[in-house]
CSV table of C-alpha atoms in Angstrom, one decimal:
chain,number,residue,atom,x,y,z
A,1,MET,CA,0.0,0.1,0.0
A,2,PRO,CA,1.4,3.3,-1.1
A,3,VAL,CA,2.6,5.9,1.8
A,4,ILE,CA,0.5,8.8,2.1
A,5,THR,CA,2.6,12.6,3.5
A,6,LEU,CA,-0.4,14.4,5.0
A,7,VAL,CA,1.1,18.5,4.1
A,8,SER,CA,-0.7,20.8,6.7
A,9,GLN,CA,0.4,24.1,4.8
A,10,VAL,CA,-1.2,25.1,2.3
A,11,LYS,CA,-0.1,25.8,-1.4
A,12,THR,CA,-0.3,28.6,-3.9
A,13,LEU,CA,-0.7,27.1,-7.0
A,14,ASN,CA,0.0,30.3,-9.4
A,15,PRO,CA,-0.1,28.7,-13.6
A,16,ASP,CA,2.6,29.4,-15.7
A,17,PRO,CA,1.5,30.5,-18.5
A,18,THR,CA,4.9,29.8,-20.1
A,19,ARG,CA,5.4,26.4,-18.6
A,20,THR,CA,2.8,23.4,-19.8
A,21,THR,CA,2.3,19.7,-18.1
A,22,PRO,CA,0.6,17.7,-20.7
A,23,ALA,CA,-2.3,15.4,-19.6
A,24,LEU,CA,-2.0,12.1,-19.0
A,25,THR,CA,-5.2,10.1,-18.6
A,26,THR,CA,-5.4,6.6,-20.9
A,27,VAL,CA,-3.1,3.8,-20.9
A,28,PHE,CA,0.6,3.8,-22.2
A,29,THR,CA,2.3,1.2,-22.7
A,30,PRO,CA,6.1,1.7,-22.7
A,31,GLU,CA,7.9,0.3,-26.7
A,32,ALA,CA,9.4,-3.4,-25.9
A,33,SER,CA,12.5,-2.2,-26.5
A,34,CYS,CA,12.5,-0.4,-23.0
A,35,LEU,CA,12.6,-3.8,-20.9
A,36,SER,CA,16.4,-4.1,-22.5
A,37,ARG,CA,17.5,-0.2,-21.8
A,38,TRP,CA,19.7,-0.1,-19.1
A,39,ILE,CA,22.9,0.9,-18.2
A,40,TRP,CA,25.6,-0.3,-17.0
A,41,MET,CA,27.4,2.1,-15.2
A,42,GLU,CA,31.3,1.4,-13.9
A,43,HIS,CA,31.2,3.0,-10.3
A,44,SER,CA,34.7,2.2,-7.3
A,45,ASP,CA,31.9,1.0,-4.8
A,46,GLN,CA,29.3,-0.5,-6.4
A,47,ILE,CA,27.8,-1.4,-9.8
A,48,ILE,CA,24.7,1.1,-11.3
A,49,VAL,CA,22.5,0.3,-13.5
A,50,THR,CA,20.0,3.0,-14.5
A,51,SER,CA,17.3,3.5,-17.1
A,52,GLY,CA,15.9,6.6,-17.4
A,53,TYR,CA,16.9,10.7,-17.0
A,54,TYR,CA,19.5,10.1,-14.7
A,55,LYS,CA,21.7,12.7,-14.3
A,56,ASP,CA,25.5,11.5,-15.4
A,57,THR,CA,27.7,13.8,-17.1
A,58,LYS,CA,29.4,10.5,-18.5
A,59,LEU,CA,26.5,9.1,-19.2
A,60,ALA,CA,25.5,11.8,-21.3
A,61,SER,CA,28.6,11.9,-23.9
A,62,GLY,CA,28.0,8.1,-24.5
A,63,ILE,CA,23.9,7.9,-25.1
A,64,ASP,CA,22.4,10.0,-27.7
A,65,LEU,CA,19.8,12.1,-25.7
A,66,ASP,CA,16.7,10.8,-27.3
A,67,TYR,CA,17.9,6.9,-25.9
A,68,TRP,CA,14.5,7.7,-23.5
A,69,LYS,CA,12.5,9.8,-25.3
A,70,THR,CA,10.1,6.4,-26.5
A,71,CYS,CA,9.9,4.8,-23.4
A,72,TYR,CA,7.5,7.9,-22.1
A,73,ALA,CA,4.1,9.3,-23.2
A,74,SER,CA,5.7,12.6,-24.2
A,75,ALA,CA,7.3,15.9,-22.5
A,76,THR,CA,11.0,16.2,-21.8
A,77,GLN,CA,10.5,15.5,-18.5
A,78,PRO,CA,8.6,12.6,-17.4
A,79,THR,CA,5.4,15.0,-14.8
A,80,TYR,CA,1.8,15.1,-15.9
A,81,SER,CA,-1.2,16.8,-14.8
A,82,PRO,CA,-3.3,14.9,-14.2
A,83,GLY,CA,-1.4,12.1,-14.9
A,84,MET,CA,-1.4,8.0,-14.0
A,85,CYS,CA,1.8,5.6,-14.0
A,86,PHE,CA,2.5,3.9,-17.4
A,87,GLU,CA,2.0,0.3,-17.7
A,88,GLY,CA,4.4,-2.4,-15.7
A,89,GLN,CA,4.7,1.0,-13.1
A,90,ALA,CA,3.5,1.1,-9.2
A,91,LEU,CA,2.1,3.6,-7.5
A,92,ASN,CA,4.5,4.9,-5.1
A,93,VAL,CA,4.3,7.9,-2.3
A,94,ILE,CA,1.7,9.9,-1.8
A,95,LEU,CA,2.0,13.7,-1.4
A,96,GLN,CA,-1.4,15.6,-0.4
A,97,VAL,CA,-1.7,18.6,-0.6
A,98,PRO,CA,-3.2,21.4,-0.2
A,99,ILE,CA,-4.0,24.7,-2.8
A,100,GLN,CA,-5.4,27.6,-2.9
A,101,VAL,CA,-6.1,28.8,-6.4
A,102,PRO,CA,-6.3,32.4,-7.0
A,103,GLY,CA,-9.9,32.9,-7.9
A,104,MET,CA,-11.2,30.9,-5.7
A,105,SER,CA,-11.7,30.8,-1.7
A,106,GLU,CA,-12.0,27.3,-0.7
A,107,THR,CA,-9.1,25.0,-0.2
A,108,GLN,CA,-8.6,22.7,-2.5
A,109,THR,CA,-6.1,19.5,-2.4
A,110,GLN,CA,-4.1,18.0,-4.9
A,111,TRP,CA,-2.1,14.9,-5.0
A,112,GLN,CA,1.0,14.1,-6.4
A,113,ALA,CA,3.1,10.4,-6.5
A,114,LEU,CA,5.8,8.5,-8.2
A,115,CYS,CA,5.2,5.4,-10.0
A,116,CYS,CA,8.1,2.6,-10.3
A,117,PRO,CA,8.6,0.6,-12.3
A,118,SER,CA,7.0,-2.3,-10.6
A,119,GLY,CA,9.4,-4.1,-8.0
A,120,MET,CA,11.1,-1.1,-7.2
A,121,ILE,CA,10.9,1.8,-4.7
A,122,PRO,CA,11.4,5.6,-5.2
A,123,SER,CA,15.3,6.3,-3.1
A,124,ASN,CA,16.5,9.6,-1.7
A,125,TYR,CA,17.3,10.8,-4.8
A,126,ARG,CA,14.1,10.5,-6.0
A,127,GLN,CA,15.4,7.5,-7.9
A,128,CYS,CA,13.7,4.2,-8.4
A,129,GLU,CA,16.1,2.4,-6.7
A,130,LYS,CA,16.1,-1.6,-6.2
A,131,ALA,CA,19.3,-4.6,-5.7
A,132,ILE,CA,19.2,-7.1,-7.6
A,133,SER,CA,21.5,-10.4,-6.3
A,134,THR,CA,19.9,-12.5,-9.3
A,135,PRO,CA,22.1,-12.2,-13.2
A,136,PHE,CA,20.2,-9.2,-15.3
A,137,THR,CA,21.6,-8.5,-18.5
A,138,VAL,CA,22.5,-4.8,-19.0
A,139,LEU,CA,24.2,-2.6,-21.5
A,140,ALA,CA,28.0,-3.0,-20.6
A,141,PRO,CA,30.2,0.5,-21.5
A,142,VAL,CA,32.9,0.0,-24.7
A,143,VAL,CA,35.9,2.3,-25.2
A,144,LEU,CA,35.8,3.2,-28.6
A,145,GLU,CA,39.5,4.2,-29.6
A,146,GLU,CA,39.9,6.9,-32.5
A,147,THR,CA,42.5,9.9,-33.9
A,148,THR,CA,41.7,12.2,-34.2
A,149,GLU,CA,44.4,15.4,-35.8
A,150,SER,CA,45.5,16.5,-32.7
A,151,GLY,CA,45.9,12.3,-31.6
A,152,TRP,CA,44.1,9.7,-29.6
A,153,LYS,CA,40.9,10.6,-28.4
A,154,SER,CA,39.0,7.4,-26.0
A,155,SER,CA,35.0,7.7,-26.0
A,156,THR,CA,32.4,5.1,-24.1
A,157,VAL,CA,29.7,4.6,-25.5
A,158,TRP,CA,27.1,2.3,-24.7
A,159,ASP,CA,23.9,1.5,-27.1
A,160,SER,CA,25.3,3.3,-30.4
A,161,THR,CA,25.6,3.7,-33.6
A,162,SER,CA,29.4,4.9,-35.2
A,163,THR,CA,30.2,6.1,-38.2
A,164,TRP,CA,33.1,5.8,-40.2
A,165,LEU,CA,34.3,7.5,-42.7
A,166,TYR,CA,37.1,7.2,-44.9
A,167,THR,CA,38.5,7.7,-48.5
A,168,THR,CA,39.8,5.8,-51.1
A,169,THR,CA,39.2,5.9,-55.0
A,170,ASN,CA,36.9,5.2,-57.7
A,171,SER,CA,37.4,3.0,-60.8
A,172,VAL,CA,38.1,5.6,-62.8
A,173,GLY,CA,41.0,7.2,-60.0
A,174,GLN,CA,39.0,9.5,-58.3
A,175,PRO,CA,38.7,10.5,-55.0
A,176,LEU,CA,35.9,8.5,-52.4
A,177,VAL,CA,34.4,9.3,-49.8
A,178,VAL,CA,32.5,6.5,-48.0
A,179,THR,CA,30.7,6.1,-45.0
A,180,THR,CA,29.9,3.1,-42.9
A,181,GLU,CA,27.6,2.9,-39.8
A,182,THR,CA,28.4,0.9,-36.7
A,183,SER,CA,26.2,-0.5,-34.3
A,184,ILE,CA,27.8,-0.6,-30.9
A,185,ALA,CA,25.7,-2.9,-28.4
A,186,LEU,CA,27.3,-5.2,-25.5
A,187,HIS,CA,25.1,-7.3,-23.8
A,188,THR,CA,25.7,-8.9,-21.1
A,189,ALA,CA,24.7,-10.7,-17.3
A,190,ILE,CA,25.7,-9.5,-14.2
A,191,SER,CA,24.9,-9.6,-10.4
A,192,GLY,CA,25.0,-7.3,-7.0
A,193,ALA,CA,23.9,-4.9,-8.6
A,194,THR,CA,21.7,-1.5,-8.1
A,195,LEU,CA,19.3,-1.4,-10.6
A,196,PHE,CA,18.5,3.0,-10.9
A,197,ALA,CA,15.5,4.6,-13.2
A,198,ASP,CA,13.8,8.0,-13.2
A,199,PRO,CA,9.8,7.8,-11.6
A,200,VAL,CA,7.2,9.0,-13.6
A,201,THR,CA,5.5,12.3,-11.6
A,202,VAL,CA,1.8,12.6,-11.5
A,203,TYR,CA,-0.5,15.0,-10.3
A,204,TRP,CA,-4.4,15.1,-9.3
A,205,GLN,CA,-7.2,16.3,-7.5
A,206,SER,CA,-10.7,14.5,-6.5
A,207,THR,CA,-12.2,15.9,-9.7
A,208,ASP,CA,-9.2,14.2,-12.5
A,209,LEU,CA,-10.8,10.9,-10.7
A,210,SER,CA,-13.9,10.7,-13.9
A,211,LEU,CA,-11.0,11.2,-16.8
A,212,PHE,CA,-9.2,8.3,-15.7
A,213,PRO,CA,-10.0,4.8,-16.8
A,214,SER,CA,-12.4,3.0,-14.1
A,215,LYS,CA,-9.6,0.7,-12.9
A,216,TYR,CA,-7.6,3.1,-12.3
A,217,ALA,CA,-9.1,5.6,-10.4
A,218,SER,CA,-10.7,2.8,-8.4
A,219,SER,CA,-7.5,1.7,-7.6
A,220,LEU,CA,-6.1,5.0,-6.9
A,221,ALA,CA,-9.7,6.8,-4.9
A,222,SER,CA,-8.3,3.2,-3.0
A,223,ALA,CA,-5.2,4.0,-2.3
A,224,ILE,CA,-6.3,7.8,-0.8
A,225,GLY,CA,-8.7,7.0,1.4
A,226,ILE,CA,-11.9,8.2,-1.0
A,227,SER,CA,-15.1,7.3,-1.9
A,228,VAL,CA,-15.1,7.5,-6.4
A,229,GLY,CA,-18.4,8.4,-5.8
A,230,THR,CA,-19.0,11.6,-3.9
A,231,GLN,CA,-16.0,12.3,-1.2
A,232,THR,CA,-15.7,14.0,1.7
A,233,LEU,CA,-11.9,15.0,2.2
A,234,THR,CA,-11.2,16.2,5.6
A,235,LEU,CA,-7.0,18.3,6.0
A,236,GLY,CA,-7.3,19.6,9.0
A,237,PRO,CA,-9.9,21.8,11.0
A,238,LYS,CA,-11.4,22.0,7.2
A,239,THR,CA,-14.1,19.4,5.6
A,240,LEU,CA,-14.2,19.9,1.8
A,241,SER,CA,-16.6,17.9,-0.7
A,242,SER,CA,-16.2,17.2,-3.8
A,243,THR,CA,-17.6,15.1,-6.7
A,244,THR,CA,-16.6,12.5,-9.0
A,245,SER,CA,-18.8,10.4,-12.0
A,246,SER,CA,-18.0,8.0,-13.8
A,247,SER,CA,-21.1,5.6,-15.9
A,248,THR,CA,-18.2,2.0,-15.5
A,249,LEU,CA,-18.5,2.2,-11.4
A,250,ASN,CA,-21.6,1.7,-9.9
A,251,GLN,CA,-23.4,4.6,-8.2
A,252,GLN,CA,-23.4,5.4,-3.8
A,253,GLY,CA,-26.2,3.4,-2.6
A,254,VAL,CA,-27.3,1.1,-5.2
A,255,LEU,CA,-26.9,-2.3,-3.7
A,256,SER,CA,-25.1,-5.0,-5.4
A,257,THR,CA,-26.4,-8.7,-5.9
A,258,GLY,CA,-24.8,-10.6,-2.8
A,259,ALA,CA,-26.0,-7.8,-0.2
A,260,LYS,CA,-29.5,-8.2,-1.3
A,261,ALA,CA,-29.1,-11.7,-1.3
A,262,GLY,CA,-28.0,-11.5,2.1
A,263,ILE,CA,-30.9,-9.4,3.2
A,264,GLY,CA,-32.9,-12.3,1.6
A,265,VAL,CA,-31.1,-15.1,3.7
A,266,GLY,CA,-31.4,-12.8,6.9
A,267,THR,CA,-35.0,-12.0,6.5
A,268,VAL,CA,-36.1,-15.9,6.4
A,269,ILE,CA,-33.7,-16.7,9.2
A,270,GLY,CA,-34.9,-13.7,11.5
A,271,ALA,CA,-38.7,-15.4,10.5
A,272,ALA,CA,-38.3,-18.7,11.2
A,273,LEU,CA,-36.9,-18.4,15.2
A,274,LEU,CA,-39.5,-15.8,15.5
A,275,VAL,CA,-42.2,-18.5,14.9
A,276,GLY,CA,-39.8,-21.2,16.5
A,277,VAL,CA,-40.0,-18.5,20.1
A,278,ALA,CA,-44.2,-18.0,19.4
A,279,PHE,CA,-44.6,-21.8,19.5
A,280,MET,CA,-42.8,-22.9,22.7
A,281,PHE,CA,-44.2,-19.8,24.9
A,282,PHE,CA,-47.2,-22.0,23.4
A,283,LEU,CA,-46.0,-25.7,24.4
A,284,ARG,CA,-45.4,-24.0,27.7
A,285,LEU,CA,-48.7,-21.9,27.5
A,286,ARG,CA,-50.7,-25.6,27.2
A,287,ARG,CA,-48.6,-27.3,29.6
A,288,ARG,CA,-49.7,-24.6,32.2
A,289,LYS,CA,-53.8,-25.5,31.9
A,290,ARG,CA,-53.4,-29.2,31.8
A,291,GLN,CA,-54.0,-31.0,34.5
A,292,GLU,CA,-51.3,-33.4,35.9
A,293,PRO,CA,-51.0,-37.4,35.9
A,294,ALA,CA,-52.2,-38.8,38.6
A,295,VAL,CA,-48.7,-41.0,39.8
A,296,ALA,CA,-49.6,-44.3,40.6
A,297,GLU,CA,-46.7,-46.2,43.2
A,298,LEU,CA,-46.3,-50.0,43.5
A,299,SER,CA,-43.6,-52.2,45.2
A,300,GLY,CA,-41.5,-51.7,41.9
A,301,HIS,CA,-43.4,-54.9,40.0
A,302,SER,CA,-45.1,-52.2,37.8
A,303,SER,CA,-44.4,-52.8,34.1
A,304,GLY,CA,-44.5,-49.0,33.5
A,305,TYR,CA,-41.2,-47.2,32.6
A,306,LYS,CA,-38.8,-46.4,35.8
A,307,ARG,CA,-37.4,-42.2,35.8
A,308,PHE,CA,-36.4,-40.2,38.1
A,309,PHE,CA,-39.4,-38.3,40.4
A,310,GLY,CA,-38.6,-36.3,43.6
A,311,GLY,CA,-35.3,-37.4,43.6
A,312,LYS,CA,-35.6,-40.7,44.1
A,313,LEU,CA,-36.3,-43.9,41.3
A,314,ARG,CA,-39.9,-45.0,42.1
A,315,ALA,CA,-41.9,-48.0,39.2
A,316,GLU,CA,-44.7,-46.2,38.2
A,317,MET,CA,-47.9,-47.8,36.7
A,318,GLU,CA,-49.3,-45.5,34.0
A,319,GLY,CA,-52.1,-43.2,35.9
A,320,LYS,CA,-55.8,-41.6,34.6
A,321,ALA,CA,-56.6,-38.8,36.4
A,322,LEU,CA,-59.8,-39.3,38.9
A,323,PRO,CA,-61.4,-36.8,41.6
A,324,VAL,CA,-59.7,-36.9,44.5
A,325,GLU,CA,-63.3,-37.7,47.3
A,326,ILE,CA,-63.6,-36.8,51.2
A,327,ASP,CA,-63.1,-40.2,53.4
A,328,SER,CA,-66.6,-41.9,54.0
A,329,LYS,CA,-67.9,-44.3,56.0
A,330,SER,CA,-71.2,-46.8,55.0
A,331,VAL,CA,-74.7,-46.5,56.2
A,332,CYS,CA,-76.8,-48.1,57.2
A,333,VAL,CA,-80.9,-47.3,56.8
A,334,VAL,CA,-83.2,-48.5,59.5
A,335,PRO,CA,-87.0,-49.3,58.7
A,336,GLY,CA,-89.5,-47.0,61.5
A,337,PRO,CA,-89.7,-44.1,62.6
A,338,PRO,CA,-86.2,-42.2,62.7
A,339,ALA,CA,-84.9,-41.9,66.4
A,340,GLU,CA,-84.8,-38.5,67.6
A,341,LEU,CA,-83.1,-37.3,70.8
A,342,GLU,CA,-83.9,-36.7,74.4
A,343,GLY,CA,-84.8,-32.3,74.8
A,344,SER,CA,-87.5,-29.9,76.7
A,345,SER,CA,-88.9,-28.0,74.0
A,346,HIS,CA,-89.4,-24.5,75.7
A,347,LEU,CA,-92.1,-21.9,73.7
A,348,SER,CA,-92.2,-18.5,74.4
A,349,ARG,CA,-95.6,-17.3,74.6
């Protein structure tokens, strides 16, 4: 994941009418030969291999100034605004800067990033860097010796074409100048070296995301922590809002098919749980209203089930619910008038 550095100091953007930075909003694929344009530079302390606008006087004198020109989309310096990384490059360090555009009261946000070849990271020298330990094919330096009017001259070249002129005579004895061209390119494999390449510098704002391809815009928005739809960008005490859109991206607030399916499954499960709880409550209420069965106890010879009842193992027979009556004795009916107890009668007049 790229490292995002927030610069709190507001930068005033003053466009220079004499300087124009080209835009790059489509995927640029360098030609295949650019992958093999690695120059081996001999140094006393380490082996340096470079590809790009590496500033070195020795290199500048031994290679054509336009050697890497076809490896870039446009511009003398590989800088684009709004811009995106080349094919085969990865987004690295991202710088987030609040800018003040003349004529606008609101502070805006601008991002700057370095794009390096895949597997390389920016170094302290603002160069993409990578240490290699396995054999790597490079262009080795070739030392040319040639004579001049003042004597011998030595020069170091890499991928170059040398032009040789010599004078001879034609068939009738007249002098003839012959020109020959020789390609000089010595490829060799080295290991234990450090690779350097110039990064591509890109600038953009949130409103530029809609200009990029949808897949790249989504990846870029994820890297800087904003959505491709309506974004809210927080910079210190201020909160800024900006809107970008893309016809190929999902609009904010529209549920995907997976989300809809998840909601449907959750609804079914919730309904099943509610039905289960209601059924359990119904059974419990019904048991309370039902009369408990009578328990018939014997000496243990019952053919019924044995179970724990009241903490003891008892033998039970299946019983039926019977009405409970108060204890009574037999009554014998004697013929004749009813027997009465003796007593005295007190009448009041």
